[in-house]
CSV table of C-alpha atoms in Angstrom, one decimal:
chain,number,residue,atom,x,y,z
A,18,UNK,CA,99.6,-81.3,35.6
A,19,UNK,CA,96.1,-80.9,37.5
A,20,UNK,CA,93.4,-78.6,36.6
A,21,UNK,CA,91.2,-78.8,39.1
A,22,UNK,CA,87.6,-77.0,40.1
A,23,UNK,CA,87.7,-75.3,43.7
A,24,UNK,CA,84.3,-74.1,43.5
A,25,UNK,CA,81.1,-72.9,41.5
A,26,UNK,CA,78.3,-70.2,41.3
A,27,UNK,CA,75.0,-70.9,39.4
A,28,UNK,CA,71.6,-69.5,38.9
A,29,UNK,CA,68.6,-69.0,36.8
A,30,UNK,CA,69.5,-73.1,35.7
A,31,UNK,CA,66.7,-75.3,35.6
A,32,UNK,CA,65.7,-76.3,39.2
A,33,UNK,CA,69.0,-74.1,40.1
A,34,UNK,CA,67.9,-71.0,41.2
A,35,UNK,CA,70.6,-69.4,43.3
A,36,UNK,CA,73.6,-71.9,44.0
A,37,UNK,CA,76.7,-69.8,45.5
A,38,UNK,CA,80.0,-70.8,46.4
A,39,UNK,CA,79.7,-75.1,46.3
A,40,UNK,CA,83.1,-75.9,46.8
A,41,UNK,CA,84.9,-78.8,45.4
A,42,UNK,CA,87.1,-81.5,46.3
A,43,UNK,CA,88.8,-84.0,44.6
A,44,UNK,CA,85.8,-86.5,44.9
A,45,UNK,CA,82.3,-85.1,44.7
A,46,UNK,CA,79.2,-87.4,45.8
A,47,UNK,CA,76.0,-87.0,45.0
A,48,UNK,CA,73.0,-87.9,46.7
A,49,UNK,CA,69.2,-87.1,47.4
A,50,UNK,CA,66.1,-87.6,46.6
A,51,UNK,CA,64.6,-88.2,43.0
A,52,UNK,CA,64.0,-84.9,41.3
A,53,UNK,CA,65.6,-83.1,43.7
A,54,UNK,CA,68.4,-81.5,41.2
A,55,UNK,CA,71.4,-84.1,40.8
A,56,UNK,CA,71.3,-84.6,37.5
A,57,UNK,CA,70.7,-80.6,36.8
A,58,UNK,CA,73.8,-79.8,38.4
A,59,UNK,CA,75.8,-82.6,36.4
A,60,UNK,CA,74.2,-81.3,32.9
A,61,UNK,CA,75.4,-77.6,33.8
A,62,UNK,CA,79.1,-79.3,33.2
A,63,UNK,CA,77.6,-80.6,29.9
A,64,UNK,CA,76.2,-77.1,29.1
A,65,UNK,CA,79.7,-75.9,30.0
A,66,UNK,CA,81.7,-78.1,27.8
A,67,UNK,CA,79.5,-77.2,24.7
A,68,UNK,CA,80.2,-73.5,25.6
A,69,UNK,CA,84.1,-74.4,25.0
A,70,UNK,CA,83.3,-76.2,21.5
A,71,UNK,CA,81.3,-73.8,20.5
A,72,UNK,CA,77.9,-75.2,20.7
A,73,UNK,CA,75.8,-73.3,22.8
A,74,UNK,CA,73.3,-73.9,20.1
A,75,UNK,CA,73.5,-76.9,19.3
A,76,UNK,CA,72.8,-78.0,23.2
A,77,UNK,CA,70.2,-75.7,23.8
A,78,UNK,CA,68.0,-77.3,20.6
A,79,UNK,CA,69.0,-80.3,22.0
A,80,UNK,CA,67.6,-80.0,25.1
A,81,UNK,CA,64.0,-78.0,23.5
A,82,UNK,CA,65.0,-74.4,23.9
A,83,UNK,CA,66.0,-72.3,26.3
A,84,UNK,CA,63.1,-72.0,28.1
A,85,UNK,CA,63.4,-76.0,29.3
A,86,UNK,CA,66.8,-74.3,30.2
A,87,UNK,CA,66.2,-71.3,32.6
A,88,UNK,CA,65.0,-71.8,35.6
A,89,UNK,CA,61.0,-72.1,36.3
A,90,UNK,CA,60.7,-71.0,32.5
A,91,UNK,CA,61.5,-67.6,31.0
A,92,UNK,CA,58.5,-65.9,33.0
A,93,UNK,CA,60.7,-66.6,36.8
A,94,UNK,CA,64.4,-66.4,35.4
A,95,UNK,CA,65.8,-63.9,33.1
A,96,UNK,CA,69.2,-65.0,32.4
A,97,UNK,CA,71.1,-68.6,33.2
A,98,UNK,CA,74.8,-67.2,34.7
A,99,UNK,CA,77.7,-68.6,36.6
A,100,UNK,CA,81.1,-67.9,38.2
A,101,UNK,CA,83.6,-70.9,37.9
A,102,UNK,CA,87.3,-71.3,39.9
A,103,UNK,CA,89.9,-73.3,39.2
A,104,UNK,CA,93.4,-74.1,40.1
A,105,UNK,CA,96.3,-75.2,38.3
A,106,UNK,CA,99.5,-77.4,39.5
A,107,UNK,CA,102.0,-77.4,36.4
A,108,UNK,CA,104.8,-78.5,38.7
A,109,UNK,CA,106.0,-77.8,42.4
A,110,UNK,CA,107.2,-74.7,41.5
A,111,UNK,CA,104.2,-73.1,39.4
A,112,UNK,CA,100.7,-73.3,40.3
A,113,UNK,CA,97.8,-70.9,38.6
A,114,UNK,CA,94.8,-69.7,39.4
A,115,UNK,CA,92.0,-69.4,37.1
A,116,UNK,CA,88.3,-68.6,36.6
A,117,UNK,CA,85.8,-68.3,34.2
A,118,UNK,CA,81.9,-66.3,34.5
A,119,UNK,CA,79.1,-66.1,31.6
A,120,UNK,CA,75.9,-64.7,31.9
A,121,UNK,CA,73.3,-66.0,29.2
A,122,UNK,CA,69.5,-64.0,28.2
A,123,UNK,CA,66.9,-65.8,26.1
A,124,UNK,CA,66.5,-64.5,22.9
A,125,UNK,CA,62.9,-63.8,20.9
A,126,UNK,CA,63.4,-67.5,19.2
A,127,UNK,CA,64.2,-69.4,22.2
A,128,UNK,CA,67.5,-70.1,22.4
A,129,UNK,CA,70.4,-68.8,24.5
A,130,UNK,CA,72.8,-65.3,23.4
A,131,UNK,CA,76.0,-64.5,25.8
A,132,UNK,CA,75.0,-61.2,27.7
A,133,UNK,CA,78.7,-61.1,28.9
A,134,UNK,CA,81.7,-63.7,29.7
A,135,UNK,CA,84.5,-62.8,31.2
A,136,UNK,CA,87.7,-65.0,31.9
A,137,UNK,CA,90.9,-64.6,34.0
A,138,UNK,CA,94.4,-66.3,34.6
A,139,UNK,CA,97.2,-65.4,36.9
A,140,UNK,CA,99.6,-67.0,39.4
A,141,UNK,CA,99.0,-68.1,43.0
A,142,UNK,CA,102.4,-65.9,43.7
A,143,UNK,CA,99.6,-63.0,42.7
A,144,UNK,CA,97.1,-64.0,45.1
A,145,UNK,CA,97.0,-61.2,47.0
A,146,UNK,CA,96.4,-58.8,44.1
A,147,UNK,CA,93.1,-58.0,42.8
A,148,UNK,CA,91.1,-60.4,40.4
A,149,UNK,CA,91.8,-59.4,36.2
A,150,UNK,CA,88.4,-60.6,34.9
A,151,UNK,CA,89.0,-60.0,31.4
A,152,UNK,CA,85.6,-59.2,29.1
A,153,UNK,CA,85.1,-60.9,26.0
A,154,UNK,CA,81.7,-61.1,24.6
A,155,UNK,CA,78.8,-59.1,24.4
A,156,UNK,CA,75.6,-60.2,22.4
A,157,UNK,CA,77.3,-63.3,21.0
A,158,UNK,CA,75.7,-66.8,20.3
A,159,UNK,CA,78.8,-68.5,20.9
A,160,UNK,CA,81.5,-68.5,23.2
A,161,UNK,CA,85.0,-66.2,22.1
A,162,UNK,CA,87.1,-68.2,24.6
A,163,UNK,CA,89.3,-68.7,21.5
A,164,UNK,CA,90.2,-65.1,20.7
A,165,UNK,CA,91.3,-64.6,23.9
A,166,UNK,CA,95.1,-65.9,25.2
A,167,UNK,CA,94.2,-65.3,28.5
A,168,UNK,CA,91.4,-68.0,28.9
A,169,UNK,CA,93.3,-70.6,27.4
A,170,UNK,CA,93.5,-73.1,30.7
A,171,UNK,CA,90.0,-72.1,31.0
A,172,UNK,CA,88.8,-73.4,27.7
A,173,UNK,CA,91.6,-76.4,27.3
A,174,UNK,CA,89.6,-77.4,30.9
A,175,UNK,CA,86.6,-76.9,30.4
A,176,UNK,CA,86.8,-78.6,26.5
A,177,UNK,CA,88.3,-82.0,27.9
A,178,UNK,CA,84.9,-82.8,30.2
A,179,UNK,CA,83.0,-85.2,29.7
A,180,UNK,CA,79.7,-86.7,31.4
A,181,UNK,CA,79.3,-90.0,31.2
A,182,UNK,CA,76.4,-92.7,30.9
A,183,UNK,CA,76.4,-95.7,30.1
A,184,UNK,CA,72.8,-96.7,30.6
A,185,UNK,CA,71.6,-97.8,26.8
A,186,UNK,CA,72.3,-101.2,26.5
A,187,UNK,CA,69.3,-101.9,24.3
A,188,UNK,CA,69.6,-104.4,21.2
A,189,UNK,CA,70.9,-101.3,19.0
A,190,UNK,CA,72.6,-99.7,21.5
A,191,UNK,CA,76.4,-97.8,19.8
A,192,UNK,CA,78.2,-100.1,22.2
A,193,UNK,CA,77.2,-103.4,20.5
A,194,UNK,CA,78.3,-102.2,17.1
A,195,UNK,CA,81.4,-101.8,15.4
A,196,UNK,CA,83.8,-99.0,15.4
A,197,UNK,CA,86.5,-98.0,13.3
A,198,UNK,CA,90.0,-98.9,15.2
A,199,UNK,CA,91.5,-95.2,15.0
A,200,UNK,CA,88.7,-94.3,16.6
A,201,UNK,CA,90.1,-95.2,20.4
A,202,UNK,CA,91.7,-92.1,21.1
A,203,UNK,CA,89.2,-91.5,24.3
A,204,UNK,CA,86.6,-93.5,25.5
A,205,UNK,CA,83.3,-91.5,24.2
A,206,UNK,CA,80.2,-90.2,26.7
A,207,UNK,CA,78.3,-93.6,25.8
A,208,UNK,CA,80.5,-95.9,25.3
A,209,UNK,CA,79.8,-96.4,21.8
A,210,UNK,CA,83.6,-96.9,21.0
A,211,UNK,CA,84.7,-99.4,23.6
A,212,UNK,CA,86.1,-101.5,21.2
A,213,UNK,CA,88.3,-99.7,19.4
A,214,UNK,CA,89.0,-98.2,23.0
A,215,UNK,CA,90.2,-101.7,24.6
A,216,UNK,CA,91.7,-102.8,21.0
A,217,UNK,CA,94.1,-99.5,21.1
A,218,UNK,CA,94.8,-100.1,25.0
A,219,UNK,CA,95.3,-103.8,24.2
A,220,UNK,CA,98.2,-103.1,21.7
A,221,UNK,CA,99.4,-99.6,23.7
A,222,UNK,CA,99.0,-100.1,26.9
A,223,UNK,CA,98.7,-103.9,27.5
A,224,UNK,CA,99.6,-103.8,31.3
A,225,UNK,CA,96.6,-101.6,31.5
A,226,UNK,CA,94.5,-103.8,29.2
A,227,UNK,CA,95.0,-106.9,31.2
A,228,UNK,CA,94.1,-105.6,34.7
A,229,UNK,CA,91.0,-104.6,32.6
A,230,UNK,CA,90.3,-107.5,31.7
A,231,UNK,CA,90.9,-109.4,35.3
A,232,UNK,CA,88.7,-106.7,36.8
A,233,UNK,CA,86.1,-107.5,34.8
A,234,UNK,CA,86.2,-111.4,35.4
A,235,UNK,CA,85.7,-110.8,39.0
A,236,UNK,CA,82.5,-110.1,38.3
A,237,UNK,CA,81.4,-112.0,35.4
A,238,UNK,CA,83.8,-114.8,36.0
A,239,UNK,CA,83.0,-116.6,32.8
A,240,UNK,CA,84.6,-114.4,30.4
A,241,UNK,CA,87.8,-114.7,29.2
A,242,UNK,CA,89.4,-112.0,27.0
A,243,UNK,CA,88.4,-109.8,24.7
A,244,UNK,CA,88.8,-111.4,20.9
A,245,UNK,CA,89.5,-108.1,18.6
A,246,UNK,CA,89.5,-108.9,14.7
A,247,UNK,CA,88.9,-105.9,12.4
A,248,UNK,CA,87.0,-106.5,9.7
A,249,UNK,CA,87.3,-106.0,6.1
A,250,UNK,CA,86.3,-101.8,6.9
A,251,UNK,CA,88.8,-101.7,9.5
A,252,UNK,CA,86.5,-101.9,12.3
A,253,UNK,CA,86.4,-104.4,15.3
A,254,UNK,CA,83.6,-104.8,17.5
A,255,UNK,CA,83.2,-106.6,21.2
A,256,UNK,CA,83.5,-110.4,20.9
A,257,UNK,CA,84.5,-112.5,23.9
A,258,UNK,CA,85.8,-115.7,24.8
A,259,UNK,CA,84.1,-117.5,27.5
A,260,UNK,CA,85.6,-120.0,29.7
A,261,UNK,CA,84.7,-122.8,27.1
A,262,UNK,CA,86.7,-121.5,24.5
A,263,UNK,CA,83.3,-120.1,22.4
A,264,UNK,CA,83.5,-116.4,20.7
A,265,UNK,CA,80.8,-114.9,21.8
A,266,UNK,CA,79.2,-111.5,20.6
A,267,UNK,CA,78.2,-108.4,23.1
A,268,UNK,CA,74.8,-108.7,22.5
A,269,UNK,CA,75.4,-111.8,25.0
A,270,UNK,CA,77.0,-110.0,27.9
A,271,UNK,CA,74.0,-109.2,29.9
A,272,UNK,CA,73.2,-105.4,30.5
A,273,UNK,CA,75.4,-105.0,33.5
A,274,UNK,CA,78.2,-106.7,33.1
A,275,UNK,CA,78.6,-104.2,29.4
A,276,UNK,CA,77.7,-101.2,31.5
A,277,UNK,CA,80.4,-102.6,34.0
A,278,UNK,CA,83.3,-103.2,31.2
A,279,UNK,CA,82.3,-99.1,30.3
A,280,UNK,CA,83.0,-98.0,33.7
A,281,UNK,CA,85.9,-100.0,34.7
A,282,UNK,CA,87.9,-98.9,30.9
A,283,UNK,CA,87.0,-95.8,32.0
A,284,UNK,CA,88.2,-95.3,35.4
A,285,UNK,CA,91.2,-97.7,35.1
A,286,UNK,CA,92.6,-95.9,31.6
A,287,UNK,CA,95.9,-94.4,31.5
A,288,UNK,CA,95.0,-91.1,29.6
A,289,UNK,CA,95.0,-87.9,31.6
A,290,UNK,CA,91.0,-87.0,32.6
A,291,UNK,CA,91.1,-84.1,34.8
A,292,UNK,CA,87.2,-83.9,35.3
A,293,UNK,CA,84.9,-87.1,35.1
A,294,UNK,CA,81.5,-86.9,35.7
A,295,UNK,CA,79.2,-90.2,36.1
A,296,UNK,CA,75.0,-89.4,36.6
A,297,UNK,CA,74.4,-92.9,38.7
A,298,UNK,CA,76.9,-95.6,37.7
A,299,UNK,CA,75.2,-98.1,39.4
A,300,UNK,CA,72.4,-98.7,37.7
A,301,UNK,CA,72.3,-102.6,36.9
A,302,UNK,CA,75.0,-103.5,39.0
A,303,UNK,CA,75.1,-106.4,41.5
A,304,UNK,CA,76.0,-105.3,44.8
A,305,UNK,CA,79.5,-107.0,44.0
A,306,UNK,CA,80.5,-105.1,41.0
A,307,UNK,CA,78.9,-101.5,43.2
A,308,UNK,CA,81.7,-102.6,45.6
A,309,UNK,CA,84.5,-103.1,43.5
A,310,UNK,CA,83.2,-99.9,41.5
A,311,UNK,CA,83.8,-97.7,44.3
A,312,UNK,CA,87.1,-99.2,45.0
A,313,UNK,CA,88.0,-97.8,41.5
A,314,UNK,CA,86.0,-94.7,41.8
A,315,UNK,CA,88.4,-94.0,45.0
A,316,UNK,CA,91.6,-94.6,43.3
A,317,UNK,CA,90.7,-92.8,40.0
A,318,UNK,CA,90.1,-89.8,42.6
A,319,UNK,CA,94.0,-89.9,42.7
A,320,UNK,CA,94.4,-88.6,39.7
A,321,UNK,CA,91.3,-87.1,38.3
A,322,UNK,CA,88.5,-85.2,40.1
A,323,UNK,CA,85.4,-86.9,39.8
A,324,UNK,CA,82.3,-85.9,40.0
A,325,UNK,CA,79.2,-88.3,40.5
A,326,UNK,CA,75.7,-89.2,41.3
A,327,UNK,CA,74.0,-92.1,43.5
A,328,UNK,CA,71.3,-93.4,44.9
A,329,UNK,CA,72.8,-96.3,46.4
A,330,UNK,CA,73.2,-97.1,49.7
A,331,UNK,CA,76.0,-99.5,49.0
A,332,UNK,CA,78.1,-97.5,46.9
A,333,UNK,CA,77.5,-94.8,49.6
A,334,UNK,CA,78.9,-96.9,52.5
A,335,UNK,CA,82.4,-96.8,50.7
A,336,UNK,CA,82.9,-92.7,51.3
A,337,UNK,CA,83.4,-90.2,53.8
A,338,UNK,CA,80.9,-87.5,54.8
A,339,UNK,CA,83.6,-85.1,53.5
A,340,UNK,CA,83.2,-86.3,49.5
A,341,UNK,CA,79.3,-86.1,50.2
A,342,UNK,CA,77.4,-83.1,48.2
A,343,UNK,CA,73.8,-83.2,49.2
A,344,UNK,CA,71.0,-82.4,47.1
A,345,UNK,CA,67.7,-81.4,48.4
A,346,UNK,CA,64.3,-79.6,47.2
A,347,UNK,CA,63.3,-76.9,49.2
A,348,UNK,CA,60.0,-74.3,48.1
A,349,UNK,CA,60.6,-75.7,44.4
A,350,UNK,CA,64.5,-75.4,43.7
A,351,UNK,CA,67.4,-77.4,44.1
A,352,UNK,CA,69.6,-76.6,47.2
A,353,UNK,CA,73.2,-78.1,47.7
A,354,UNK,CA,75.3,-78.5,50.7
A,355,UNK,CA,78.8,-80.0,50.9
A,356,UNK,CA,79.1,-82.7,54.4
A,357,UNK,CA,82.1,-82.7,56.6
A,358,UNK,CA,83.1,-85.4,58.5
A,359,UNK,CA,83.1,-83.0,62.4
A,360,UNK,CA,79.6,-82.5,62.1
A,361,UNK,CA,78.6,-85.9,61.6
A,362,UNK,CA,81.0,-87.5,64.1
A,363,UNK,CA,78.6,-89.0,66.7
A,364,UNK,CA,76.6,-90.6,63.8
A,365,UNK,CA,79.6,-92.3,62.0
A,366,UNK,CA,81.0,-93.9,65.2
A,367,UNK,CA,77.2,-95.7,65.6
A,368,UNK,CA,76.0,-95.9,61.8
A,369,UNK,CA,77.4,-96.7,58.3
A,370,UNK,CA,76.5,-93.5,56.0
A,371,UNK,CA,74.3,-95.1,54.1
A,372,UNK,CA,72.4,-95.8,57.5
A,373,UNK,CA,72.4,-92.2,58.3
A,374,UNK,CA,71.7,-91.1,55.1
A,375,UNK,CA,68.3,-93.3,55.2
A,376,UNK,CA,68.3,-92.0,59.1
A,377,UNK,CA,68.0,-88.3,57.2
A,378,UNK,CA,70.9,-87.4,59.4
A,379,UNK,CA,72.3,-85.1,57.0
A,380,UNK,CA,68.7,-84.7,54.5
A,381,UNK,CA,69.1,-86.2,50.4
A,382,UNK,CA,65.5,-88.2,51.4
A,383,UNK,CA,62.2,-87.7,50.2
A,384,UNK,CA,60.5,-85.6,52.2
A,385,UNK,CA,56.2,-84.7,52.2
């Protein structure tokens, strides 16, 4: 089964400030300038998800109240809302269409109280017939997705999100340290249980767990195999085997080639991920592993719909206009048009994308 986004409304959200309609595809790219709104449109996903675990709260303190939230601060936008699709394929035979909109107001101590939410469920065989939003919140803190049966696609969806980012690989960083071995269920936002992920693919799924492993020797062809001993607290941590025969610890991968065992776990697992969402993957790769990482990013786009940011010209090369969102600044919010491959036809028979990208054939460049 695929639960899939076909497309999304926003405003009032950060640099967001009327977004209508962005439709969705299987893969979603990216690209633009630096502060031009990438990253805002990923974390509305991440403001979503907490909606569905019901904390709304707990993200907005977080991120330092809601006015970091809204957009231009509480004195431009009164209320953060949305209107989200989505379709459903259960089998041949069945396929649902769904949907979910939330409006949010500021309240006197800064954080974030549901002015309405409204969900909605039926079958495509009902297409023609008139949307049921159904109401269920008015004044509420938290989401009541869960007292409602007919929203339960929406918040199942909308629950099993995740964005991920692997980018702290400092001395302390989660993913250098041990983790308890029934704690490899999913691989987590940051990474901080890939051991125990790998160990529990390793003795589950080892067909899976060895193309892992040769994947990441193609990069870093030194390394071995993973060497997975829990300790005395039932917890294993990342050693290796180098070509030599030594055990070495993960403090001695380098940064990239940890950031690059993260990503390829992630997109070669064998789990169900409907929705992945990746804010610049690349940082720290060599132009190798960015290659071979959008290899993977293209299959994974198979069977889950991805959603991610770049600003590399390399990993750019490897898509089509059509799986390119682009994000551009324009009188001080975030504006985001989807590519398609007819209008840019002349360009891609004489230029790579990435060359007419940095052309600003299609905009996503600085501008003054």
């Amino acid at each position: 089964m695929h639960n899939t986004i076909e497309n999304i409304s926003i405003s009032g959200y950060k640099s967001i400030r009327n977004l209508e309609n962005l439709q969705f595809s299987q893969l979603n790219v990216l690209v633009g300038a630096n502060g031009s709104g990438k990253s805002n449109l990923i974390s509305f996903f991440e403001m979503l998800n907490s909606i569905a675990k019901l904390s709304l709260g707990s993200y907005v303190s977080h991120k330092g109240g809601a006015d970091v939230l809204l957009h231009s601060g509480s004195e431009t936008a009164e209320q953060i809302s949305c209107e989200i699709q989505f379709e459903s394929n259960e089998d041949s035979a069945r396929t649902y269409c769904y949907g979910y909109k939330m409006s949010l107001n500021q309240s006197e101590t800064n954080t974030l109280y549901f002015n309405d939410e409204y969900a909605f469920c039926q079958s495509n065989n009902m297409a023609s017939a008139p949307t049921d939003w159904r109401k269920m919140n008015n004044s509420s803190t938290e989401s009541r997705l869960y007292h409602d049966e007919s929203s339960v696609k929406v918040l199942s969806t909308m629950n099993a999100w995740r964005l991920f980012h692997f980018h702290d690989t400092s001395f302390r960083a989660k993913m250098k340290m041990p983790s308890d071995v029934n704690d490899g269920l999913f691989l987590k936002a940051n990474g901080e249980n890939i051991a125990s992920f790998l160990f529990q693919l390793e003795r589950d799924f080892n067909t899976v767990y060895l193309q892992i492993c040769d994947t990441v020797r193609l990069v870093a062809p030194f390394f071995t195999r993973f060497e997975f001993e829990p300790d005395h607290k039932n917890r294993v941590i990342l050693k290796w085997r180098d070509e030599y025969g030594n055990i070495m610890m993960p403090s001695q991968f380098s940064d990239g080639t940890l950031r690059f065992i993260c990503l390829v776990s992630l997109l070669l697992q064998p789990y169900d991920a409907n929705f992945i969402c990746m804010d610049e993957p690349e940082l720290g790769l060599h132009p190798y592993a960015v290659e071979i990482l959008a290899a993977l990013i293209k299959e994974r786009s198979f069977k889950s719909q991805l959603l991610i940011s770049t600003q590399s010209p390399t990993l750019l090369d490897f898509f089509e206009p059509d799986d390119i969102i682009v994000s551009e600044r324009q009188n001080g919010e975030s504006v985001f048009k989807r590519l398609d491959n007819n209008s840019l036809k002349y360009w891609m028979e004489e230029f790579t994308t990435s060359e007419a990208w940095r052309s600003n054939a299609f905009g996503g460049v600085p501008t003054i």
